[in-house]
Amino acid sequence: MPKQGGAKKKAKEEAKQKKVAEKKNRPKIDPTFGLKNKKGKKNREFVQNSVHNMTADEKRRQQERQVRTCLVSFFFLNQKSFNKKKEAKELQDEAEYALEDLFRTVDGGSLAPSSKSQRKPKKDKEQEADQKDEKEEKPLTLESIDPYSDDFEELLDKLVQKKKTKQNKNKQENEENKNKIKKIITKIYHDYMETCTNRTDLTPCTKENFQKWYTAWTEEREREREIKTRKKLQKLGKKGLTGRELFSIDPNSFKDDEEAEIEYIFEKEEEKKLREQQEQQPSLDKINEEGTLDNKHESKISETEADTNDSANKDQEPAQNGEEPQVKVDEELFMEDIN
């Protein structure tokens, strides 16, 4: 008899070989997405979270699909029921119109008592829209009026009357507002007179009292201004003030003295006189080291001397011939008198 233990071992070995063959034939799947250190704690947590998120997204999408399908089905069902109701109503209307035609009198009068109700035939949507447009009157303006139409003058008269009515309404409103204001003012005045005229504890308003109050009021205002300026100066510190700010604080400091203006004008007049003298006399820089002038300056001086000699000879010639010498007239003197 063969031993039973050997058969069991063979069966186990065959089962192991089958498992090994199945493992070899299976496609290799990397659940860690190609990460290194696959057995590490962080990588395992990352894999678990990614798988969980994927499954959660799939579940959410399935729920949305179910909701959409429910909404779509509900919409279609309602639309079908609406269409059915519409069709039934149309059929009912057609039957009623047929009955009206049958039971209508020969003279074209009213309906017979057998008909349920007297209904008008249906109208198209376009006809209803046209009727609405006709009913809705456009506002009257100069642009809307056609100058070539027959009703041009009538429309103009209407427009003028419309404007007049608006103006009258505005006038009435303004007058009403004025009357309201007058009533309010009179009421305040009467209340004041009733409360204040018969009182003895109040100070009477006289000229002396008013002057005292006015002086005290002006002093208080000046003090407040001084306090404000000091605060501004403290805030600015070392930054300094502008000319405008200084003028607002103390305008008297910016007034010039009359003596300063006179001295300034006098200095200008002296400068003019000195310039004229320098232009008339040759400068010392132009004189040579030998004590003579340049050739240019000598020629100018000789020309001026020759001109003076010629003019003197001309004046003396008529005196020798027995005629009186001609005297030159200075025209500039007369021009000054005319001006």
Short mmCIF file of C-alpha atoms in Angstrom, two decimals:
data_model
loop_
_atom_site.label_atom_id
_atom_site.label_comp_id
_atom_site.label_asym_id
_atom_site.label_seq_id
_atom_site.Cartn_x
_atom_site.Cartn_y
_atom_site.Cartn_z
CA MET A 1 0.00 0.00 0.00
CA PRO A 2 1.47 3.39 -0.92
CA LYS A 3 1.73 5.94 1.76
CA GLN A 4 -0.98 8.60 1.89
CA GLY A 5 1.44 11.33 3.02
CA GLY A 6 3.26 11.32 -0.34
CA ALA A 7 0.08 12.05 -2.29
CA LYS A 8 -0.77 15.00 -0.11
CA LYS A 9 2.69 16.49 -0.61
CA LYS A 10 2.37 16.18 -4.36
CA ALA A 11 -1.01 17.92 -4.29
CA LYS A 12 0.41 20.80 -2.25
CA GLU A 13 3.35 21.20 -4.63
CA GLU A 14 1.04 21.24 -7.64
CA ALA A 15 -1.13 23.92 -6.00
CA LYS A 16 1.96 26.03 -5.30
CA GLN A 17 3.11 25.70 -8.88
CA LYS A 18 -0.31 26.80 -10.12
CA LYS A 19 -0.24 29.89 -7.89
CA VAL A 20 3.25 30.79 -9.13
CA ALA A 21 2.11 30.42 -12.74
CA GLU A 22 -0.96 32.61 -12.10
CA LYS A 23 1.22 35.30 -10.50
CA LYS A 24 3.55 35.28 -13.51
CA ASN A 25 0.63 35.61 -15.92
CA ARG A 26 -1.00 38.53 -14.00
CA PRO A 27 -0.25 42.10 -15.31
CA LYS A 28 1.95 44.08 -12.97
CA ILE A 29 0.06 47.01 -11.36
CA ASP A 30 1.90 49.59 -9.29
CA PRO A 31 -0.60 50.85 -6.66
CA THR A 32 1.97 53.38 -5.40
CA PHE A 33 2.19 55.24 -8.75
CA GLY A 34 5.92 54.55 -9.13
CA LEU A 35 6.96 56.06 -5.83
CA LYS A 36 10.22 55.19 -4.16
CA ASN A 37 10.33 53.68 -0.70
CA LYS A 38 6.94 52.10 -1.29
CA LYS A 39 6.73 50.64 2.19
CA GLY A 40 7.28 54.00 3.90
CA LYS A 41 4.61 55.54 6.09
CA LYS A 42 4.21 58.78 4.12
CA ASN A 43 3.90 57.00 0.79
CA ARG A 44 1.29 54.60 2.12
CA GLU A 45 -0.77 57.50 3.52
CA PHE A 46 -0.51 59.32 0.19
CA VAL A 47 -1.75 56.24 -1.68
CA GLN A 48 -4.67 55.76 0.70
CA ASN A 49 -5.73 59.41 0.42
CA SER A 50 -5.52 59.41 -3.36
CA VAL A 51 -7.62 56.26 -3.61
CA HIS A 52 -10.16 57.65 -1.15
CA ASN A 53 -10.46 60.89 -3.11
CA MET A 54 -10.97 59.04 -6.37
CA THR A 55 -13.73 56.93 -4.90
CA ALA A 56 -15.38 59.98 -3.32
CA ASP A 57 -15.34 61.85 -6.66
CA GLU A 58 -16.94 58.88 -8.39
CA LYS A 59 -19.68 58.67 -5.77
CA ARG A 60 -20.40 62.40 -6.06
CA ARG A 61 -20.66 62.17 -9.84
CA GLN A 62 -23.06 59.25 -9.58
CA GLN A 63 -25.29 61.22 -7.19
CA GLU A 64 -25.31 64.23 -9.54
CA ARG A 65 -26.27 61.98 -12.43
CA GLN A 66 -29.14 60.55 -10.44
CA VAL A 67 -30.39 64.04 -9.53
CA ARG A 68 -30.16 65.16 -13.14
CA THR A 69 -32.04 62.15 -14.37
CA CYS A 70 -34.77 62.80 -11.80
CA LEU A 71 -35.08 66.45 -12.86
CA VAL A 72 -35.14 65.61 -16.54
CA SER A 73 -37.77 62.96 -16.07
CA PHE A 74 -39.89 65.32 -13.95
CA PHE A 75 -39.60 68.07 -16.57
CA PHE A 76 -40.61 65.76 -19.40
CA LEU A 77 -43.53 64.38 -17.46
CA ASN A 78 -44.82 67.86 -16.67
CA GLN A 79 -44.36 68.93 -20.27
CA LYS A 80 -46.30 65.92 -21.48
CA SER A 81 -49.11 66.63 -19.04
CA PHE A 82 -49.13 70.29 -20.10
CA ASN A 83 -49.28 69.32 -23.75
CA LYS A 84 -52.12 66.92 -23.03
CA LYS A 85 -54.07 69.62 -21.19
CA LYS A 86 -53.47 72.04 -24.03
CA GLU A 87 -54.68 69.55 -26.60
CA ALA A 88 -57.76 68.77 -24.53
CA LYS A 89 -58.57 72.46 -24.19
CA GLU A 90 -58.20 73.04 -27.91
CA LEU A 91 -60.51 70.11 -28.64
CA GLN A 92 -63.06 71.48 -26.19
CA ASP A 93 -62.91 74.92 -27.80
CA GLU A 94 -63.38 73.46 -31.26
CA ALA A 95 -66.40 71.47 -30.06
CA GLU A 96 -67.93 74.58 -28.53
CA TYR A 97 -67.39 76.59 -31.72
CA ALA A 98 -69.05 73.79 -33.69
CA LEU A 99 -72.03 73.88 -31.34
CA GLU A 100 -72.26 77.66 -31.70
CA ASP A 101 -72.34 77.34 -35.47
CA LEU A 102 -75.08 74.70 -35.28
CA PHE A 103 -77.35 76.49 -32.82
CA ARG A 104 -76.87 80.00 -34.24
CA THR A 105 -80.08 81.64 -35.49
CA VAL A 106 -80.73 82.37 -39.15
CA ASP A 107 -80.73 86.17 -38.62
CA GLY A 108 -77.24 86.00 -37.15
CA GLY A 109 -78.44 86.92 -33.67
CA SER A 110 -77.30 85.73 -30.30
CA LEU A 111 -76.56 82.16 -29.38
CA ALA A 112 -79.19 79.64 -28.47
CA PRO A 113 -79.77 78.89 -24.79
CA SER A 114 -78.22 75.45 -25.22
CA SER A 115 -74.73 76.92 -25.76
CA LYS A 116 -72.65 77.33 -22.64
CA SER A 117 -71.13 80.72 -23.28
CA GLN A 118 -70.73 83.27 -25.99
CA ARG A 119 -67.07 83.17 -26.94
CA LYS A 120 -65.15 85.20 -29.41
CA PRO A 121 -62.98 83.56 -32.03
CA LYS A 122 -59.29 83.27 -31.32
CA LYS A 123 -56.94 85.97 -32.44
CA ASP A 124 -53.40 85.59 -33.59
CA LYS A 125 -50.58 86.91 -31.48
CA GLU A 126 -49.50 89.27 -34.25
CA GLN A 127 -52.95 90.90 -34.36
CA GLU A 128 -52.95 91.36 -30.58
CA ALA A 129 -49.49 92.93 -30.70
CA ASP A 130 -50.59 95.35 -33.44
CA GLN A 131 -53.66 96.36 -31.43
CA LYS A 132 -51.52 96.97 -28.34
CA ASP A 133 -49.15 99.17 -30.34
CA GLU A 134 -52.09 101.17 -31.66
CA LYS A 135 -53.53 101.63 -28.16
CA GLU A 136 -50.22 102.75 -26.69
CA GLU A 137 -49.97 106.40 -27.71
CA LYS A 138 -46.50 107.76 -28.27
CA PRO A 139 -45.49 110.87 -26.28
CA LEU A 140 -45.95 114.13 -28.14
CA THR A 141 -42.64 115.79 -29.02
CA LEU A 142 -41.38 117.93 -31.88
CA GLU A 143 -39.39 114.99 -33.18
CA SER A 144 -42.39 112.64 -33.19
CA ILE A 145 -44.58 115.08 -35.19
CA ASP A 146 -44.40 114.70 -38.96
CA PRO A 147 -44.33 118.17 -40.62
CA TYR A 148 -45.87 116.81 -43.84
CA SER A 149 -48.88 115.22 -42.13
CA ASP A 150 -52.41 116.66 -42.26
CA ASP A 151 -52.69 116.83 -38.46
CA PHE A 152 -49.50 118.85 -38.05
CA GLU A 153 -51.21 122.02 -36.75
CA GLU A 154 -53.49 120.13 -34.36
CA LEU A 155 -50.57 118.22 -32.89
CA LEU A 156 -48.61 121.44 -32.44
CA ASP A 157 -51.55 123.03 -30.62
CA LYS A 158 -51.77 120.00 -28.34
CA LEU A 159 -48.06 120.16 -27.61
CA VAL A 160 -48.23 123.89 -26.78
CA GLN A 161 -51.22 123.35 -24.48
CA LYS A 162 -49.41 120.49 -22.79
CA LYS A 163 -46.40 122.70 -22.06
CA LYS A 164 -48.64 125.47 -20.79
CA THR A 165 -50.37 123.09 -18.40
CA LYS A 166 -46.97 121.93 -17.12
CA GLN A 167 -45.87 125.52 -16.57
CA ASN A 168 -49.08 126.34 -14.75
CA LYS A 169 -48.64 123.29 -12.54
CA ASN A 170 -45.08 124.32 -11.73
CA LYS A 171 -46.23 127.85 -10.90
CA GLN A 172 -48.94 126.52 -8.63
CA GLU A 173 -46.47 124.24 -6.87
CA ASN A 174 -44.00 127.11 -6.38
CA GLU A 175 -46.73 129.35 -4.97
CA GLU A 176 -47.86 126.60 -2.62
CA ASN A 177 -44.29 126.11 -1.41
CA LYS A 178 -43.89 129.86 -0.85
CA ASN A 179 -47.12 129.98 1.12
CA LYS A 180 -45.97 127.07 3.26
CA ILE A 181 -42.67 128.82 4.00
CA LYS A 182 -44.48 132.05 4.90
CA LYS A 183 -46.77 130.19 7.25
CA ILE A 184 -43.82 128.55 8.98
CA ILE A 185 -41.99 131.88 9.36
CA THR A 186 -45.06 133.65 10.72
CA LYS A 187 -45.64 130.85 13.18
CA ILE A 188 -42.06 131.07 14.43
CA TYR A 189 -42.32 134.86 14.71
CA HIS A 190 -45.59 134.72 16.66
CA ASP A 191 -44.21 132.04 18.97
CA TYR A 192 -41.13 134.17 19.60
CA MET A 193 -43.18 137.29 20.30
CA GLU A 194 -45.45 135.42 22.70
CA THR A 195 -42.56 133.87 24.63
CA CYS A 196 -39.96 136.67 24.63
CA THR A 197 -41.80 140.03 24.63
CA ASN A 198 -43.42 139.66 28.04
CA ARG A 199 -40.28 138.36 29.77
CA THR A 200 -38.37 140.55 32.23
CA ASP A 201 -35.36 138.31 32.91
CA LEU A 202 -33.81 138.98 29.47
CA THR A 203 -31.34 141.83 28.80
CA PRO A 204 -32.72 144.61 26.56
CA CYS A 205 -30.99 145.09 23.18
CA THR A 206 -29.55 148.62 23.10
CA LYS A 207 -26.68 150.23 21.19
CA GLU A 208 -24.29 150.09 24.17
CA ASN A 209 -25.06 146.44 24.92
CA PHE A 210 -24.60 145.53 21.28
CA GLN A 211 -21.20 147.26 21.10
CA LYS A 212 -20.02 145.48 24.25
CA TRP A 213 -21.12 142.15 22.85
CA TYR A 214 -19.49 142.85 19.48
CA THR A 215 -16.13 143.80 21.03
CA ALA A 216 -16.14 140.68 23.20
CA TRP A 217 -17.04 138.55 20.19
CA THR A 218 -14.21 140.00 18.03
CA GLU A 219 -11.67 139.47 20.83
CA GLU A 220 -12.71 135.85 21.20
CA ARG A 221 -12.33 135.31 17.46
CA GLU A 222 -8.83 136.81 17.47
CA ARG A 223 -7.83 134.60 20.38
CA GLU A 224 -9.08 131.51 18.57
CA ARG A 225 -7.11 132.48 15.47
CA GLU A 226 -3.93 132.96 17.50
CA ILE A 227 -4.39 129.56 19.13
CA LYS A 228 -4.85 127.93 15.70
CA THR A 229 -1.73 129.60 14.30
CA ARG A 230 0.34 128.47 17.30
CA LYS A 231 -0.84 124.90 16.86
CA LYS A 232 0.11 125.03 13.18
CA LEU A 233 3.58 126.32 14.03
CA GLN A 234 4.05 123.55 16.59
CA LYS A 235 3.04 120.92 14.04
CA LEU A 236 5.37 122.29 11.36
CA GLY A 237 8.33 122.57 13.71
CA LYS A 238 11.58 122.87 11.75
CA LYS A 239 9.93 122.67 8.33
CA GLY A 240 9.29 126.41 8.17
CA LEU A 241 6.40 128.47 6.83
CA THR A 242 5.48 129.70 3.37
CA GLY A 243 5.19 133.38 2.48
CA ARG A 244 1.44 133.17 2.36
CA GLU A 245 1.24 131.68 5.87
CA LEU A 246 3.57 134.35 7.24
CA PHE A 247 1.48 137.08 5.59
CA SER A 248 -1.71 135.61 7.10
CA ILE A 249 -0.09 135.64 10.57
CA ASP A 250 1.43 139.15 10.43
CA PRO A 251 0.75 141.19 7.24
CA ASN A 252 2.33 144.37 8.71
CA SER A 253 5.80 142.81 8.52
CA PHE A 254 5.63 142.71 4.70
CA LYS A 255 5.14 146.48 4.21
CA ASP A 256 8.16 148.37 2.75
CA ASP A 257 9.30 151.75 4.04
CA GLU A 258 8.96 154.84 1.83
CA GLU A 259 12.63 155.76 2.39
CA ALA A 260 13.79 152.45 0.92
CA GLU A 261 11.92 153.12 -2.34
CA ILE A 262 13.38 156.64 -2.65
CA GLU A 263 16.94 155.42 -2.08
CA TYR A 264 16.51 152.67 -4.65
CA ILE A 265 15.26 155.14 -7.32
CA PHE A 266 18.06 157.61 -6.55
CA GLU A 267 20.68 154.89 -7.06
CA LYS A 268 19.26 154.09 -10.49
CA GLU A 269 19.46 157.73 -11.62
CA GLU A 270 23.11 157.94 -10.53
CA GLU A 271 23.94 154.79 -12.49
CA LYS A 272 22.43 156.30 -15.66
CA LYS A 273 24.50 159.49 -15.32
CA LEU A 274 27.70 157.51 -14.84
CA ARG A 275 27.02 155.44 -17.96
CA GLU A 276 26.45 158.56 -20.06
CA GLN A 277 29.74 160.07 -18.88
CA GLN A 278 31.62 156.86 -19.64
CA GLU A 279 30.19 156.74 -23.15
CA GLN A 280 31.22 160.37 -23.86
CA GLN A 281 34.78 160.11 -22.48
CA PRO A 282 37.27 157.50 -23.80
CA SER A 283 38.19 154.86 -21.28
CA LEU A 284 41.66 154.80 -19.74
CA ASP A 285 42.15 151.18 -20.83
CA LYS A 286 42.25 152.24 -24.46
CA ILE A 287 45.17 154.64 -23.96
CA ASN A 288 48.61 153.27 -24.98
CA GLU A 289 51.55 152.98 -22.67
CA GLU A 290 53.24 155.93 -24.46
CA GLY A 291 50.41 158.25 -23.48
CA THR A 292 48.68 158.30 -26.93
CA LEU A 293 45.33 156.95 -28.09
CA ASP A 294 44.69 154.18 -30.61
CA ASN A 295 44.46 155.00 -34.31
CA LYS A 296 40.72 154.38 -34.40
CA HIS A 297 40.01 156.79 -31.55
CA GLU A 298 42.36 159.41 -33.07
CA SER A 299 40.52 159.24 -36.40
CA LYS A 300 37.17 159.69 -34.64
CA ILE A 301 38.42 162.73 -32.71
CA SER A 302 39.87 164.31 -35.89
CA GLU A 303 36.57 163.81 -37.72
CA THR A 304 34.61 165.51 -34.93
CA GLU A 305 37.07 168.47 -34.89
CA ALA A 306 36.80 168.89 -38.70
CA ASP A 307 33.00 168.92 -38.50
CA THR A 308 33.05 171.65 -35.87
CA ASN A 309 35.50 173.81 -37.91
CA ASP A 310 33.39 173.52 -41.08
CA SER A 311 30.26 174.59 -39.24
CA ALA A 312 32.06 177.62 -37.75
CA ASN A 313 33.38 178.73 -41.17
CA LYS A 314 29.92 178.50 -42.68
CA ASP A 315 28.52 180.71 -39.94
CA GLN A 316 31.26 183.34 -40.44
CA GLU A 317 31.02 183.61 -44.27
CA PRO A 318 27.75 185.63 -44.48
CA ALA A 319 29.02 188.01 -41.81
CA GLN A 320 32.04 188.93 -43.99
CA ASN A 321 29.82 189.66 -47.02
CA GLY A 322 27.79 192.13 -44.96
CA GLU A 323 24.89 189.79 -44.24
CA GLU A 324 23.62 188.81 -40.83
CA PRO A 325 24.68 185.36 -39.65
CA GLN A 326 22.04 182.63 -39.54
CA VAL A 327 21.20 181.32 -36.11
CA LYS A 328 20.30 177.62 -35.72
CA VAL A 329 16.99 176.85 -34.07
CA ASP A 330 16.76 174.00 -31.61
CA GLU A 331 13.51 172.23 -32.54
CA GLU A 332 13.57 169.99 -29.49
CA LEU A 333 12.75 172.92 -27.20
CA PHE A 334 9.50 173.57 -29.03
CA MET A 335 8.62 169.89 -29.08
CA GLU A 336 8.82 169.78 -25.28
CA ASP A 337 6.38 172.72 -25.01
CA ILE A 338 3.95 171.02 -27.40
CA ASN A 339 4.02 167.80 -25.48
#
